[in-house]
CSV table of C-alpha atoms and ligand atoms in Angstrom, one decimal:
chain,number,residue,atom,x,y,z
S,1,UNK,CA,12.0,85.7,36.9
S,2,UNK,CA,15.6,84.3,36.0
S,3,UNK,CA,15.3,80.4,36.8
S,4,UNK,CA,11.9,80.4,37.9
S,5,UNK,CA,8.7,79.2,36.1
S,6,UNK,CA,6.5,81.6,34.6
S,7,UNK,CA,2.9,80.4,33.4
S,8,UNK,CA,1.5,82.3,30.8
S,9,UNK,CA,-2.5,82.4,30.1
S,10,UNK,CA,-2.5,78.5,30.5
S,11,UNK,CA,-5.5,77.2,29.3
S,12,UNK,CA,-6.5,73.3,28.9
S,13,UNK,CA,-9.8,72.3,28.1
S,14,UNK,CA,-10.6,68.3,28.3
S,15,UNK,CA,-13.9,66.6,27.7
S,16,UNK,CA,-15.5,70.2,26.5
S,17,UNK,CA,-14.5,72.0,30.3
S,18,UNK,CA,-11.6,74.8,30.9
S,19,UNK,CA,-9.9,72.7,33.5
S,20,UNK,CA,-7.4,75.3,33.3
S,21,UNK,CA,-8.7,78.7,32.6
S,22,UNK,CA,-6.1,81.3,31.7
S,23,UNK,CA,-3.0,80.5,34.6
S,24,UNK,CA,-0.6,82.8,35.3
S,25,UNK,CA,1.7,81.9,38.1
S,26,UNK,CA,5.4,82.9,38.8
S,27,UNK,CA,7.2,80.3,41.1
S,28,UNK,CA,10.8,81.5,42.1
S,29,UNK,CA,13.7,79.1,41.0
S,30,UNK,CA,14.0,77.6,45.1
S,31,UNK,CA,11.3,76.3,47.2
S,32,UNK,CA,8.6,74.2,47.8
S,33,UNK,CA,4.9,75.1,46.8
S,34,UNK,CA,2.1,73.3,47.3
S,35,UNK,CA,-1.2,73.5,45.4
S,36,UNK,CA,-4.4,72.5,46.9
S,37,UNK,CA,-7.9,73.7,45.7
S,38,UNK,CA,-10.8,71.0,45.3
S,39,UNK,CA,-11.6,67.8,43.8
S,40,UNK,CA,-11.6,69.0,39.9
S,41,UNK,CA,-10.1,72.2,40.4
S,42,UNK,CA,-7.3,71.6,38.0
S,43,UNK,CA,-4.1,70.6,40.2
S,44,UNK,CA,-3.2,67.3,38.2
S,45,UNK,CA,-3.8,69.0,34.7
S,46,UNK,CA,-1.2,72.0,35.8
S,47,UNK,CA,1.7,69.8,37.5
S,48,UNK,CA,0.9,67.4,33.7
S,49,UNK,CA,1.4,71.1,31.9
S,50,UNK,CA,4.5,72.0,33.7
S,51,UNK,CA,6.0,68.5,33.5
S,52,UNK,CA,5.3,68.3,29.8
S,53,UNK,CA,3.4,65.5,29.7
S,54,UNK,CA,0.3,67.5,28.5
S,55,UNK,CA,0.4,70.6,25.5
S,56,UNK,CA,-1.7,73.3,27.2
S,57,UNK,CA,-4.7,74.7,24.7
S,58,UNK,CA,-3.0,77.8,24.7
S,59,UNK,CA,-0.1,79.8,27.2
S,60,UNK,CA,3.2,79.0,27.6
S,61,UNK,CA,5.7,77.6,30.7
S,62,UNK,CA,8.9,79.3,30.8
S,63,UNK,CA,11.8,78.6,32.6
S,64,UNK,CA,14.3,81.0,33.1
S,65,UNK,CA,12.6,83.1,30.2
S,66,UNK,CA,12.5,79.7,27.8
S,67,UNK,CA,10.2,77.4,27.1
S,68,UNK,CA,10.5,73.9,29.7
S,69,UNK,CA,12.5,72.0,28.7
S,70,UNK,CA,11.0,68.5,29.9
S,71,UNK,CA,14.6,67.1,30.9
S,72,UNK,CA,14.6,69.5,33.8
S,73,UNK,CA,11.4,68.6,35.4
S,74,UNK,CA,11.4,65.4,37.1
S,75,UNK,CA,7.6,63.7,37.7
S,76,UNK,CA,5.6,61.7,40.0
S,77,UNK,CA,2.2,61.5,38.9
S,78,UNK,CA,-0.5,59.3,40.1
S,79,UNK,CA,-0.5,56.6,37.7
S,80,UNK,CA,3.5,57.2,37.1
S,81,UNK,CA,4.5,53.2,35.4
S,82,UNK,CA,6.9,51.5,37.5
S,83,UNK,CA,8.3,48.3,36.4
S,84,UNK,CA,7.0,45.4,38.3
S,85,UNK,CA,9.0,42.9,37.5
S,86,UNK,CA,12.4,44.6,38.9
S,87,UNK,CA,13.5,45.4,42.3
S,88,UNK,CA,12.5,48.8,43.5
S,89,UNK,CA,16.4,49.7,43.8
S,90,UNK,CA,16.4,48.8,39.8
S,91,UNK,CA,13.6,51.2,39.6
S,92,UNK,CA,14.5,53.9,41.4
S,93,UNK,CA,18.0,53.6,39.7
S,94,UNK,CA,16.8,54.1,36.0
S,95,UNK,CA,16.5,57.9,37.6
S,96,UNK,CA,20.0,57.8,38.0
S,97,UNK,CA,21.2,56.5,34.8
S,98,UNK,CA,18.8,58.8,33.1
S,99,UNK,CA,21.5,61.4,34.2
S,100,UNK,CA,24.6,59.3,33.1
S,101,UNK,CA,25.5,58.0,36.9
S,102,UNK,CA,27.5,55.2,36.5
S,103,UNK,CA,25.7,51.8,37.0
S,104,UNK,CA,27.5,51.3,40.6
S,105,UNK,CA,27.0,54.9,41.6
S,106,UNK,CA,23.4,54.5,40.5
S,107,UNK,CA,22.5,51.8,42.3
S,108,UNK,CA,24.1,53.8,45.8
S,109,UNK,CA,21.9,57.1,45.3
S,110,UNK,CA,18.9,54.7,45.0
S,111,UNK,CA,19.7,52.6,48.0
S,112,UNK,CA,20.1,55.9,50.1
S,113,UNK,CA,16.6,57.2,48.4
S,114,UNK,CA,15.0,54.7,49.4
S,115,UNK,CA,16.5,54.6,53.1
S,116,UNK,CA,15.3,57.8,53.0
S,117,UNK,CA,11.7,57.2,52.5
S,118,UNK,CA,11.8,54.5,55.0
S,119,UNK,CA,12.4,51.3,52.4
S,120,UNK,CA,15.4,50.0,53.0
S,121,UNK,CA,14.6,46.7,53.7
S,122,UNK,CA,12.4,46.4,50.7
S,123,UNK,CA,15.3,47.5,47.8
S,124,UNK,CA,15.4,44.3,46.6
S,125,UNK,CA,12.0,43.2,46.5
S,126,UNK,CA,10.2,43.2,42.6
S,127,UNK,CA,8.0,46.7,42.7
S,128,UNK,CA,4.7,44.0,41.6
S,129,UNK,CA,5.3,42.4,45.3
S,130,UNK,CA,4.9,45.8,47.1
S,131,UNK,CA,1.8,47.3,48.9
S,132,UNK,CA,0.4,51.0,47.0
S,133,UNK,CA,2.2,52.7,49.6
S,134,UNK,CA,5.3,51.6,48.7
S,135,UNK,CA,4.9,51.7,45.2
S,136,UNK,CA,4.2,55.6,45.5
S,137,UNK,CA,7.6,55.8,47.4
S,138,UNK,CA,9.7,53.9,45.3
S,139,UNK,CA,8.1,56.5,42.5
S,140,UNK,CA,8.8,59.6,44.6
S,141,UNK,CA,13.0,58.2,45.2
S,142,UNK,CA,12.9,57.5,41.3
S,143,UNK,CA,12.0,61.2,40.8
S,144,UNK,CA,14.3,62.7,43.7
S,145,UNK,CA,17.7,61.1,42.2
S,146,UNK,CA,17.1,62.0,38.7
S,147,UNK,CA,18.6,65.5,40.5
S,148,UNK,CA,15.9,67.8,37.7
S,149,UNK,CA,16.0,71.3,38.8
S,150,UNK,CA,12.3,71.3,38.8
S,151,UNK,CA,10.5,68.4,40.8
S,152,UNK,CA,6.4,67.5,40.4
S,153,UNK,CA,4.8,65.2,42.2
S,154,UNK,CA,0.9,64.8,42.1
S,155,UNK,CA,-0.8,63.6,45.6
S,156,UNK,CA,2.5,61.6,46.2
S,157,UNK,CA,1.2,60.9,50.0
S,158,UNK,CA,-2.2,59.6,49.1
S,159,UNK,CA,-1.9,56.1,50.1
S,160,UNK,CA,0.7,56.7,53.2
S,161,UNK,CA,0.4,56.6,56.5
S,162,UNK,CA,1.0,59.2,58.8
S,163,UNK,CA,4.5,57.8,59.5
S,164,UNK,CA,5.5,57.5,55.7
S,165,UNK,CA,3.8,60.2,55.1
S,166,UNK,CA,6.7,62.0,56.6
S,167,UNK,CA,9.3,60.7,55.3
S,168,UNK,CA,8.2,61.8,51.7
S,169,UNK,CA,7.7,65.3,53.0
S,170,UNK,CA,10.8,65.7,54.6
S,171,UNK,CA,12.7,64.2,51.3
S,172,UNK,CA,10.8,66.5,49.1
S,173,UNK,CA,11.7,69.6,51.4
S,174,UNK,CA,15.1,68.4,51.9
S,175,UNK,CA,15.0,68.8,47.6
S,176,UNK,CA,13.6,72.0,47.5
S,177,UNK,CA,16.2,73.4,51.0
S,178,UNK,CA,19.0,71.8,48.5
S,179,UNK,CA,18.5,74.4,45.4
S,180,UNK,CA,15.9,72.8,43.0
S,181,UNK,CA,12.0,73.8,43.1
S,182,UNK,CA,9.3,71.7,44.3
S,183,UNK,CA,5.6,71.4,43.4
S,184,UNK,CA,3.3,69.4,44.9
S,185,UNK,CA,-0.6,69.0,44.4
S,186,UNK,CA,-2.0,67.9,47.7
S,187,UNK,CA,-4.6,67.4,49.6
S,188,UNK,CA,-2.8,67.2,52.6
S,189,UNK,CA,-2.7,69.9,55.1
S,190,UNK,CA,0.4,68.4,56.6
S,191,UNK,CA,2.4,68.3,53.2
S,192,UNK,CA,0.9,72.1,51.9
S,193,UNK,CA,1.9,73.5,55.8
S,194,UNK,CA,5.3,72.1,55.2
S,195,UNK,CA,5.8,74.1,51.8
S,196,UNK,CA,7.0,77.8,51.8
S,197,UNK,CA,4.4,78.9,49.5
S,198,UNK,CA,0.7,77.5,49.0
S,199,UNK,CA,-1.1,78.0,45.7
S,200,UNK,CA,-4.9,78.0,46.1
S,201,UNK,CA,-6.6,76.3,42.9
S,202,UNK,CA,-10.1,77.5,42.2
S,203,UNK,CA,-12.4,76.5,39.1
S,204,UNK,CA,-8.8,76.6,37.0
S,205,UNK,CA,-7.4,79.6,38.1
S,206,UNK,CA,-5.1,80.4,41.4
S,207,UNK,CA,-7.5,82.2,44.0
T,1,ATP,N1,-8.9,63.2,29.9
T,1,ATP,C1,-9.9,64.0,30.4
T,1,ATP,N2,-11.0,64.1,29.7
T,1,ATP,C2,-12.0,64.9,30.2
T,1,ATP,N3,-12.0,65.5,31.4
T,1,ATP,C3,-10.9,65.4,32.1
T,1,ATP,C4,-9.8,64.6,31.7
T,1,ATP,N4,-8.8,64.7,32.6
T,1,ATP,C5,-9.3,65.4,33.6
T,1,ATP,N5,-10.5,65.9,33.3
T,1,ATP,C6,-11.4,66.8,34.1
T,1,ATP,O1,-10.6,67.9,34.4
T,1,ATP,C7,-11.0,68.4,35.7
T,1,ATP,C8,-9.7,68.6,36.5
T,1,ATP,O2,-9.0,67.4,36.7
T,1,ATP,P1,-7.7,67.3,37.6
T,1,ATP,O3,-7.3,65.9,37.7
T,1,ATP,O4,-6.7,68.3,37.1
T,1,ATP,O5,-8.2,67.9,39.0
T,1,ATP,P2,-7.6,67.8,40.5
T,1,ATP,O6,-7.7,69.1,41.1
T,1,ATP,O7,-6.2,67.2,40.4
T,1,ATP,O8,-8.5,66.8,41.2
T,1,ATP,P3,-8.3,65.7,42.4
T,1,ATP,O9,-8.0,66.6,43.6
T,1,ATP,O10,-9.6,65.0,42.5
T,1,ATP,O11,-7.1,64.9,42.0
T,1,ATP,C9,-11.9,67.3,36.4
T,1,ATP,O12,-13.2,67.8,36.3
T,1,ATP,C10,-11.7,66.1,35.5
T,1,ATP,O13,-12.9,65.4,35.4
């Protein structure tokens, strides 16, 4: 599929189990997909596979008919580092400058992300001052203004409520309505209704 991602007999086995057990999944270039599936069905291990941050056993992820490149998938992951001892606008910048934005034009893209995701008023505050939920936030803006073709974010409304909650969502479909392809493991019914396509995880394997 030209742009897309195509997964290729993905198979991961950790502590002696196939968390991952021979996926094949096409996702079109555009969109948002959620995958859902139980506790241990696999969802963090694929989104770490398709992010790069985890070598599958054996399979491949292609991207437009080549292998990922890791530079085009930008990640929020459950335990994604944040530095605590800068602001959350410094933080969410770095995904900015990671894409050669000027040090000014950073710091705008990562005011507006976070006004997005309903931190404004807490841009200048050090990340180690700020409550889970707006930890996970200031992750999913550093993510979003990195501009990656291909965004992943694992569970990224776990600690929120319902009110954040839907902010994220709307950023992350505003991402995928603007040309770039979002996948999100959730457990969420709201987030997976939002998504155009839902990918049902069983035992390793979509349903
Ligand atoms: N480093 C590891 N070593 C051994 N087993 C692991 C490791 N990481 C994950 N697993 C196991 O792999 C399985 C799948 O884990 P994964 O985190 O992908 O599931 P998940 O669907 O995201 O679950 P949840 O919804 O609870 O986040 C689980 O049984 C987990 O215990």
């Amino acid at each position: 599929m030209s742009g897309g991602l195509e997964l290729r007999g993905v198979h991961v086995t950790l502590g002696g189990r196939h968390v991952l057990d021979g996926v094949d999944l096409d996702l079109a270039p555009v969109g948002s997909v959620a995958v859902v599936g139980p506790s241990g069905s696999g969802k963090t291990t694929l989104l770490a596979v398709v992010a790069g941050l985890l070598a599958p056993d054996a399979g491949t992820v292609l991207r437009g008919g080549r292998p990922v490149d890791a530079r085009d998938v930008a990640w929020v992951m459950q335990t994604t580092p944040l530095l605590g001892a800068r602001s959350a606008v410094d933080n969410v910048a770095l995904g900015a400058l990671a894409r050669g934005c000027t040090r000014a034009a950073a710091d705008a893209v990562a005011r507006d992300a976070l006004d997005g995701l309903g931190l404004g008023d807490r841009a200048g505050t050090r990340v180690r001052r700020l409550s889970g939920g707006e930890r996970q936030r200031v992750a999913v803006a550093r993510a979003l203004v990195q501009e990656a073709p291909v965004v992943v974010a694992d569970e990224p409304t776990a600690s929120l409520d319902a009110h954040a909650r839907d902010r994220v969502v709307q950023a992350l479909l505003a991402v995928a309505s603007a040309g770039r392809l979002v996948l999100v493991a959730t457990h969420d019914r709201v987030v997976a209704d939002g998504c155009d396509r839902v990918v049902d995880l069983v035992a390793g394997r979509p349903a």
